[in-house]
Short mmCIF file of C-alpha atoms in Angstrom, two decimals:
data_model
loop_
_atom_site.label_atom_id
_atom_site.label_comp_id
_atom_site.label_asym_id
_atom_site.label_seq_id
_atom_site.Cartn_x
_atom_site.Cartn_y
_atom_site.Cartn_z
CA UNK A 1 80.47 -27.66 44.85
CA UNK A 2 77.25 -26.11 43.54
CA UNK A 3 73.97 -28.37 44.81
CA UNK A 4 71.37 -30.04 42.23
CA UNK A 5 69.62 -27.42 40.46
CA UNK A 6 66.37 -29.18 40.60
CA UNK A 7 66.31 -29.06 44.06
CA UNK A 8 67.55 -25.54 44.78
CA UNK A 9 63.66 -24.46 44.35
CA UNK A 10 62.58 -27.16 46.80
CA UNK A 11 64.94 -26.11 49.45
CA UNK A 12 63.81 -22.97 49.39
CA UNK A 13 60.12 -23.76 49.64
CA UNK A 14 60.88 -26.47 52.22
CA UNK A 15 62.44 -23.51 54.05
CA UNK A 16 59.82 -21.01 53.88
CA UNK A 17 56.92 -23.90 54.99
CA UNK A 18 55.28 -24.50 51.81
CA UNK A 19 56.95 -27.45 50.18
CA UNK A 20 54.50 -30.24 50.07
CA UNK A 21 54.76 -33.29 52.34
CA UNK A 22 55.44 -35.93 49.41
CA UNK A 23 58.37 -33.40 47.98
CA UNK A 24 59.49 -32.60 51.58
CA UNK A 25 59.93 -36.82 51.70
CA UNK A 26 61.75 -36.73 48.27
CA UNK A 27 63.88 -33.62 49.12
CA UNK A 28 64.95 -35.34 52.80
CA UNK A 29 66.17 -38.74 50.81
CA UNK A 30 68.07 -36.89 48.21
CA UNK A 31 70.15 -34.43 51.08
CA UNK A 32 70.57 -37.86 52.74
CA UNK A 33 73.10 -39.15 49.88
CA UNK A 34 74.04 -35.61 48.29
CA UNK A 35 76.75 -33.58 49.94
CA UNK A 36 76.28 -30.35 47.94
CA UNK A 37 72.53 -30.59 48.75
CA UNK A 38 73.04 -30.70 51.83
CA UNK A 39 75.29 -28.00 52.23
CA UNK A 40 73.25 -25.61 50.40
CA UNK A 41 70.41 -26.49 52.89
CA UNK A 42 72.66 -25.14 55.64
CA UNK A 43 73.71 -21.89 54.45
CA UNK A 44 69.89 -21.10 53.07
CA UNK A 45 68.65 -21.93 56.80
CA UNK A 46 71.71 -19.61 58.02
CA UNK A 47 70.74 -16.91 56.06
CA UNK A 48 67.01 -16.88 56.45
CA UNK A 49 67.77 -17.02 60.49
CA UNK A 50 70.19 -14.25 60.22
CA UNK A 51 67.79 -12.34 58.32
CA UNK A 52 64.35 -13.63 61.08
CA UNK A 53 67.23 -12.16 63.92
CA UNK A 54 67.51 -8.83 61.78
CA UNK A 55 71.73 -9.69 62.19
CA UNK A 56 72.69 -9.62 58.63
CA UNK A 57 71.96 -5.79 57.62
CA UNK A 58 72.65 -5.70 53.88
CA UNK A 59 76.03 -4.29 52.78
CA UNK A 60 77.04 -0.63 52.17
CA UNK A 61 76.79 0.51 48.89
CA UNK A 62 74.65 -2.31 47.79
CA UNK A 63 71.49 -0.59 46.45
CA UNK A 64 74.16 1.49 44.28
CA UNK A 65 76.02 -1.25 42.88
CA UNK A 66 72.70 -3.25 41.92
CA UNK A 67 71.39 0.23 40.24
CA UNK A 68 74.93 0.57 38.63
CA UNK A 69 74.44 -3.17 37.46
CA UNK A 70 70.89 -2.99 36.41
CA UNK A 71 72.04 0.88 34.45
CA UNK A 72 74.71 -0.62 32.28
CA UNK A 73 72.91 -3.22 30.89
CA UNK A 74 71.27 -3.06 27.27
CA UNK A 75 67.90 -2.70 28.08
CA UNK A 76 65.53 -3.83 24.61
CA UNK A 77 62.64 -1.98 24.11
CA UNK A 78 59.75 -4.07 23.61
CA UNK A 79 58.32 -4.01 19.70
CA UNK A 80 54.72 -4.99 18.92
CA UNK A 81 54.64 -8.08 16.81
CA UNK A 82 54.77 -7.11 13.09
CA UNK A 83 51.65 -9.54 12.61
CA UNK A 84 49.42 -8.54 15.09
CA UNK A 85 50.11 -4.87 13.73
CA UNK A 86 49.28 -5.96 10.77
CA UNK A 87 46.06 -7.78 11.49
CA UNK A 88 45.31 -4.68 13.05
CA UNK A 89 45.51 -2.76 9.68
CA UNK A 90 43.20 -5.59 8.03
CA UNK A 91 40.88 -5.48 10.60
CA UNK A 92 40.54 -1.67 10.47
CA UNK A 93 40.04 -2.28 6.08
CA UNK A 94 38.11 -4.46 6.21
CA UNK A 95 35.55 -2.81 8.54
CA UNK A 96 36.14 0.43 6.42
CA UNK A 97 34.99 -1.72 3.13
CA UNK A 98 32.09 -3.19 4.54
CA UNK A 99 30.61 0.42 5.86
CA UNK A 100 31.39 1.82 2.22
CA UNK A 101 29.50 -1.68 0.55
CA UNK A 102 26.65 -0.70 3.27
CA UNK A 103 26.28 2.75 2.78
CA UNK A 104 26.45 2.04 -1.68
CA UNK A 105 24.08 -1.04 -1.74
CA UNK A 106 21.93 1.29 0.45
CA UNK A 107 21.93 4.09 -2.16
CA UNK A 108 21.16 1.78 -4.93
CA UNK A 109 18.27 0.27 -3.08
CA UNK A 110 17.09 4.01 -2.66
CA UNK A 111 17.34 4.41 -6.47
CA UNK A 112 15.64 1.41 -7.11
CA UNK A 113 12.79 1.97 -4.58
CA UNK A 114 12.65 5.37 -6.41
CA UNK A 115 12.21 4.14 -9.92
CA UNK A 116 9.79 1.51 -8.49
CA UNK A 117 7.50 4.09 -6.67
CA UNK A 118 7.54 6.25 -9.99
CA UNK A 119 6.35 3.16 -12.21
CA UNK A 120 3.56 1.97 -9.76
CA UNK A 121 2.49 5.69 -9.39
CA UNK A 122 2.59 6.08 -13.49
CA UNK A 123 0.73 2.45 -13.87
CA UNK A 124 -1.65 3.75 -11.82
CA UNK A 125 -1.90 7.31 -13.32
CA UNK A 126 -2.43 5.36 -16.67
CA UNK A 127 -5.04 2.69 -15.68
CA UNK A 128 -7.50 4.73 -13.13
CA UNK A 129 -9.33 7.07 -13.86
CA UNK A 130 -10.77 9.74 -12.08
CA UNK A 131 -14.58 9.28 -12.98
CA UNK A 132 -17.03 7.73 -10.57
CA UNK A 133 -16.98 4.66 -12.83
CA UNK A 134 -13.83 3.63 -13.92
CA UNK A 135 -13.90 2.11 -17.72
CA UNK A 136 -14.08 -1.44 -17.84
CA UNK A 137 -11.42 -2.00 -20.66
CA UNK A 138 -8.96 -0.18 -19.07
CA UNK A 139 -7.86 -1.85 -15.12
CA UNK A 140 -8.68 -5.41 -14.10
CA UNK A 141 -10.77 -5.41 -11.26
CA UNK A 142 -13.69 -7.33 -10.48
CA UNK A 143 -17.26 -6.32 -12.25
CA UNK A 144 -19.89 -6.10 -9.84
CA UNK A 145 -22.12 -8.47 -11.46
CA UNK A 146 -19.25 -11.11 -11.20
CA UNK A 147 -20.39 -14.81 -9.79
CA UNK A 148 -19.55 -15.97 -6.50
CA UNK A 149 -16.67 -19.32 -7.13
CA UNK A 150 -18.79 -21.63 -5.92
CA UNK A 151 -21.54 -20.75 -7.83
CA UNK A 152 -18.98 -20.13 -11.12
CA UNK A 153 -19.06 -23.05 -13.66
CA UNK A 154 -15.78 -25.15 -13.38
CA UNK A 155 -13.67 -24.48 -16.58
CA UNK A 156 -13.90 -27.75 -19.16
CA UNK A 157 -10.16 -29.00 -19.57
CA UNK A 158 -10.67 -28.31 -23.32
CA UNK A 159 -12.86 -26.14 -25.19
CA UNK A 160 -14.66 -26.49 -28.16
CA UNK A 161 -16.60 -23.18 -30.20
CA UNK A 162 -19.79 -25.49 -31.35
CA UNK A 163 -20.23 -26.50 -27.26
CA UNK A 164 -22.46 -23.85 -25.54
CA UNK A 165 -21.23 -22.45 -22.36
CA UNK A 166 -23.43 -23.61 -19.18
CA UNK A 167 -24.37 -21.08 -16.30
CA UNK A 168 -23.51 -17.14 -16.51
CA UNK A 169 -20.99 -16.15 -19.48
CA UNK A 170 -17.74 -13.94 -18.64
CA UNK A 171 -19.56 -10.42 -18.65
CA UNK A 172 -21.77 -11.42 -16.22
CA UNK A 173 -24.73 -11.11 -18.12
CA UNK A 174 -27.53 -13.74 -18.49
CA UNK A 175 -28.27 -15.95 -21.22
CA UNK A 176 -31.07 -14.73 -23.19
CA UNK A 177 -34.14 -17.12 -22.70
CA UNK A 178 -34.37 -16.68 -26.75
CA UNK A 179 -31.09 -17.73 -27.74
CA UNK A 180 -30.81 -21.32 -29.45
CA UNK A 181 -29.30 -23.44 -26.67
CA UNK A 182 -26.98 -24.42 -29.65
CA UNK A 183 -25.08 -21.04 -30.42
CA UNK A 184 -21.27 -21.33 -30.29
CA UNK A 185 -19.58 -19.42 -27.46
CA UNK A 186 -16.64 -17.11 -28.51
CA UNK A 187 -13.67 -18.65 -27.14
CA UNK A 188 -12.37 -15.23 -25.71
CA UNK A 189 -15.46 -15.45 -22.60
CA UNK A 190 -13.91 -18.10 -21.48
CA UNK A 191 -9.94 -16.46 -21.17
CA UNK A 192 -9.02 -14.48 -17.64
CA UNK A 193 -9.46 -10.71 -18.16
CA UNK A 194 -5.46 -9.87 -18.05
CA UNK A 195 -2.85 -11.48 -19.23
CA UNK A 196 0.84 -10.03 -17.83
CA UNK A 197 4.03 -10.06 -19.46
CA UNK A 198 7.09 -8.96 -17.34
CA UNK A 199 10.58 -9.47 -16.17
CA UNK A 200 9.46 -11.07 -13.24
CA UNK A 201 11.45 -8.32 -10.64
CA UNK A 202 8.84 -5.67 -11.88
CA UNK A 203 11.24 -3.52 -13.46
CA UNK A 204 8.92 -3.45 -16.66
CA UNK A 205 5.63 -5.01 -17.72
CA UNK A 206 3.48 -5.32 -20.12
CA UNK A 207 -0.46 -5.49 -19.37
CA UNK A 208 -3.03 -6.99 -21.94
CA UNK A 209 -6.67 -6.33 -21.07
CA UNK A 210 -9.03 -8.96 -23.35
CA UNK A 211 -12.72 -8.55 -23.68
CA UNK A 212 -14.94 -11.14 -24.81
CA UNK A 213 -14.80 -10.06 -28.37
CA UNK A 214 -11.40 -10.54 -29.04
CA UNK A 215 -10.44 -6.50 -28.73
CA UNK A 216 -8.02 -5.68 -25.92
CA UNK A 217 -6.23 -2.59 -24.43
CA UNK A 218 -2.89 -2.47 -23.06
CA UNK A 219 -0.39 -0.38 -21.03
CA UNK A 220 3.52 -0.88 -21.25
CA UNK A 221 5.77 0.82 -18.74
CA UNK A 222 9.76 0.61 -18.04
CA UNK A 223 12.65 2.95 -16.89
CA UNK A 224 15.94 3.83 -17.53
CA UNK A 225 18.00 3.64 -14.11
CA UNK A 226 19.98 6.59 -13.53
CA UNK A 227 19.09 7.94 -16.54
CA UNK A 228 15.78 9.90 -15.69
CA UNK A 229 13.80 8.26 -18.02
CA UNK A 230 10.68 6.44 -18.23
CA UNK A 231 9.67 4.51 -21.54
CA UNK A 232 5.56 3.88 -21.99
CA UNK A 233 3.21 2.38 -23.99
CA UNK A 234 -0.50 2.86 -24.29
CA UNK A 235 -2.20 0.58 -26.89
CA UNK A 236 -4.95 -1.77 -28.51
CA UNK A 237 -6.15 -3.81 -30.89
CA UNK A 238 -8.24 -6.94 -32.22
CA UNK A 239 -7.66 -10.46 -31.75
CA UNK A 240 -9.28 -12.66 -35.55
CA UNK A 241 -11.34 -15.37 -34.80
CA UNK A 242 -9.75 -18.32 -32.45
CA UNK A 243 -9.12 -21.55 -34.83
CA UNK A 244 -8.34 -24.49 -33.18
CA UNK A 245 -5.32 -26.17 -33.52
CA UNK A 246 -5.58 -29.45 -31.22
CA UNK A 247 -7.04 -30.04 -28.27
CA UNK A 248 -5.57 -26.94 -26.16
CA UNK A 249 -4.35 -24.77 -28.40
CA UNK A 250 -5.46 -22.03 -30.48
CA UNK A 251 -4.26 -19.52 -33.10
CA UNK A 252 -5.39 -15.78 -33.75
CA UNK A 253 -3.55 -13.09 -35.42
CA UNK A 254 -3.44 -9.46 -34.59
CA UNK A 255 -5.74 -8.00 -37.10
CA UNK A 256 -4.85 -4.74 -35.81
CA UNK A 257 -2.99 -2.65 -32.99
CA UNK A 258 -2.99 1.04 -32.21
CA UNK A 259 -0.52 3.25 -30.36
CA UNK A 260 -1.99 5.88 -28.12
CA UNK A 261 1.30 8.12 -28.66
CA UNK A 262 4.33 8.04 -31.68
CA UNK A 263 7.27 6.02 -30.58
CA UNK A 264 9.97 8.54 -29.66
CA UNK A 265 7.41 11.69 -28.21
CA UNK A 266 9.03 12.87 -24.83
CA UNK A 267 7.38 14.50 -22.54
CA UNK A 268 9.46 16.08 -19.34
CA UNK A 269 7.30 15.49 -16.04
CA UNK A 270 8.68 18.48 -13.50
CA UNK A 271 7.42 16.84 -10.50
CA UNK A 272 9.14 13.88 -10.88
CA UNK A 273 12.14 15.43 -12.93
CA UNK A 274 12.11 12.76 -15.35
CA UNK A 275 10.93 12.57 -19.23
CA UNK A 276 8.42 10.22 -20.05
CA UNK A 277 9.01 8.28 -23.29
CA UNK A 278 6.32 6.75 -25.57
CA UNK A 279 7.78 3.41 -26.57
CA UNK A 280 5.90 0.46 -28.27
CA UNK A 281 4.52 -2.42 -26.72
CA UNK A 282 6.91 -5.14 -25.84
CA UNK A 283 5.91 -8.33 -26.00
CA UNK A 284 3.63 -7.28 -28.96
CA UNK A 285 6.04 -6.13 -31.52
CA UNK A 286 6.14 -7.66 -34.77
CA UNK A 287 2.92 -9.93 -33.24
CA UNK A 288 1.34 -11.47 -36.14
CA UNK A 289 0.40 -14.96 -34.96
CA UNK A 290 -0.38 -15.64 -31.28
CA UNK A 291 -1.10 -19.08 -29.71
CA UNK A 292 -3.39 -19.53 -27.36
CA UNK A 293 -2.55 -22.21 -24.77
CA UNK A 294 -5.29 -23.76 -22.48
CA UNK A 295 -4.77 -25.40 -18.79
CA UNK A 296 -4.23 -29.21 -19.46
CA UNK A 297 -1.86 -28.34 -22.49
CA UNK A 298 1.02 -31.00 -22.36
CA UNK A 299 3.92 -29.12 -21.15
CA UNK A 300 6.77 -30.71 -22.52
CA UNK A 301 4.96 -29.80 -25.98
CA UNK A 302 5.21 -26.06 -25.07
CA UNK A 303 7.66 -24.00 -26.66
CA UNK A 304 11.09 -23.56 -24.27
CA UNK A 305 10.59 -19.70 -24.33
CA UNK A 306 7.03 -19.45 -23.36
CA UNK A 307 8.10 -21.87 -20.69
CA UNK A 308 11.26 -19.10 -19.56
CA UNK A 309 8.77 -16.14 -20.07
CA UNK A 310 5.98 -17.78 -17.96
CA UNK A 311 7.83 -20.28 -15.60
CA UNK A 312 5.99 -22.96 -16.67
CA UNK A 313 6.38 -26.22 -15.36
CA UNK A 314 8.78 -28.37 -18.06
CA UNK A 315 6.64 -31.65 -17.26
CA UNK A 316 3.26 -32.54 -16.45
CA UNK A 317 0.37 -29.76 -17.83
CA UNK A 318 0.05 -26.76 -17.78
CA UNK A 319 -2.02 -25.04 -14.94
CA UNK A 320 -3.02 -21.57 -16.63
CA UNK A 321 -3.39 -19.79 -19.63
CA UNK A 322 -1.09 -18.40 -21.68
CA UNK A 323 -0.64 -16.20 -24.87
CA UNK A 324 2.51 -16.69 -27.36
CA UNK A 325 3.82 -14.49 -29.55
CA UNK A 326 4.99 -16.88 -32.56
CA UNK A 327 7.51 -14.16 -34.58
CA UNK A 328 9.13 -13.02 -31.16
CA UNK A 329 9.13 -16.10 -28.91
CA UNK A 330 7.57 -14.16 -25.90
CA UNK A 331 4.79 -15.73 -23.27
CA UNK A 332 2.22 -13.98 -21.34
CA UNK A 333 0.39 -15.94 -18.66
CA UNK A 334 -3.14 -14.80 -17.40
CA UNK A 335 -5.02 -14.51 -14.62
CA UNK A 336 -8.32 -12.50 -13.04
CA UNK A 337 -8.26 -10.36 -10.75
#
């Protein structure tokens, strides 16, 4: 009669002294009404006293037979789960990917910082010169007869050519003490110095320098990635008059623009190991008529792609100046230096 096999553990513990007191209490009123229990409590306390006594010395033979036992059976190897192995493998890919996505978005930000370096070095190789005095027309910087801003007149929200210009004029110079206080102003002295026209990452731009007459001078610069090539674009020209279309606009065409080099001359720069590539002006070509648009202009009444060009605002008013080339829908918006 085999005893209850829940309570073979707790005779055993009870046995050895560790069986808690309120199983010891359960264990004593189950051997009370259980037979087999109760006989299996004997024989363990028989055995572990014969054992204490060192009078039950274990069989002959016994360690071989258990050895013999333990030989013949199948023993099965144990096998790595298939998934972990294989979220091993993924974990190993995907750490190879991400070290080959390092190490290429790392060379393509060197290429990039490359072509970068070689455009700001050729602006500036373009637009500086060497002489003690560098020529006004050709960088914007600040003239050093320039008027402190809070001495500068404020700009009117609207100009008109008939309404003289109060204070100091854009070149800096004084009015003459003999000039009628009713000459017209030329619209022009009262535009910023540069107006920019670019991708907005730098990767090409386009530089228009205006002077108070309506003539300006320009630079155009853009590269080829990979490619080892560097388009550029030295020009000028002459604005016409300004007329007046409403309140802050104004039209002018291009009465005439000159290219420093012929479109298609290369020139191969060793230094640099690249070949520089006279281009035309973007943001000029074609350029007949070109609106002039004036802070305060409504901007909703703007055109969508000066807006894109520019980043305009798409309500409210506009909050610089801005030139438009009509024929190719392309904005540049100007500031000083």
């Amino acid at each position: 009669m085999r005893p209850c096999e829940e309570y073979e553990d707790l005779i055993s513990a009870f046995i050895d002294g560790v069986l808690p007191e309120a199983d010891r209490e359960r264990l004593m009123e189950h051997m009370a009404s259980c037979p087999a229990c109760q006989a299996y409590f004997d024989d363990q306390v028989a055995i572990h006293d014969a054992f204490v006594r060192g009078e039950a010395p274990a069989p002959e033979r016994l360690a071989s037979a258990v050895m013999a036992q333990v030989c013949s059976t199948p023993q099965r190897a144990k096998r790595k789960p298939i998934l972990l192995r294989w979220q091993s493998y993924a974990a190993l890919a995907a750490c190879c990917a991400l070290v080959v996505l390092g190490l290429w978005r790392f060379r393509n930000w060197q290429e990039e910082r490359k072509w970068e370096m070689l455009i700001e070095n050729f602006h500036q190789d373009i637009f500086v010169t060497t002489a003690d005095e560098p020529e006004a027309g050709l960088r914007c910087a600040p003239e050093a007869a320039s008027v402190p801003e809070d001495e500068a007149p404020a700009a009117p929200e609207a100009y008109a050519l008939p309404t003289p210009a109060a204070g100091v004029r854009k070149d800096g110079a004084e009015p003459a003490q003999e000039e009628p206080a009713g000459e017209p102003v030329s619209l022009f002295a009262t535009l910023p110095e540069c107006f920019l026209f670019s991708s907005g990452a730098g990767a090409w731009r386009t530089e228009l320098h205006l002077n108070t007459d309506g003539s300006f001078e320009g630079e155009y610069a853009d590269s080829n990635m990979g490619s080892g090539e560097l388009l550029y674009c030295n020009f000028s020209g002459q604005f016409s008059e300004p007329v007046q279309v409403d309140e802050f606009v104004w039209s002018v065409t291009v009465e005439a623009l000159e290219l420093e080099d012929t479109p298609g001359e290369t020139t191969y720069v060793k230094a640099d190991n690249l070949n520089r590539i006279a281009s035309t002006p973007y943001g000029l070509e074609n350029a007949k008529e070109v609106l002039i648009y004036l802070p305060g202009a409504a901007a909703e009444d703007l055109p969508e792609m000066f807006r894109s060009w520019t980043h305009a605002p798409s309500e409210g008013a506009l909050d610089f100046y801005g030139l438009y080339n009509v024929e190719e829908a392309l904005g540049f918006s100007g500031y000083d230096p």
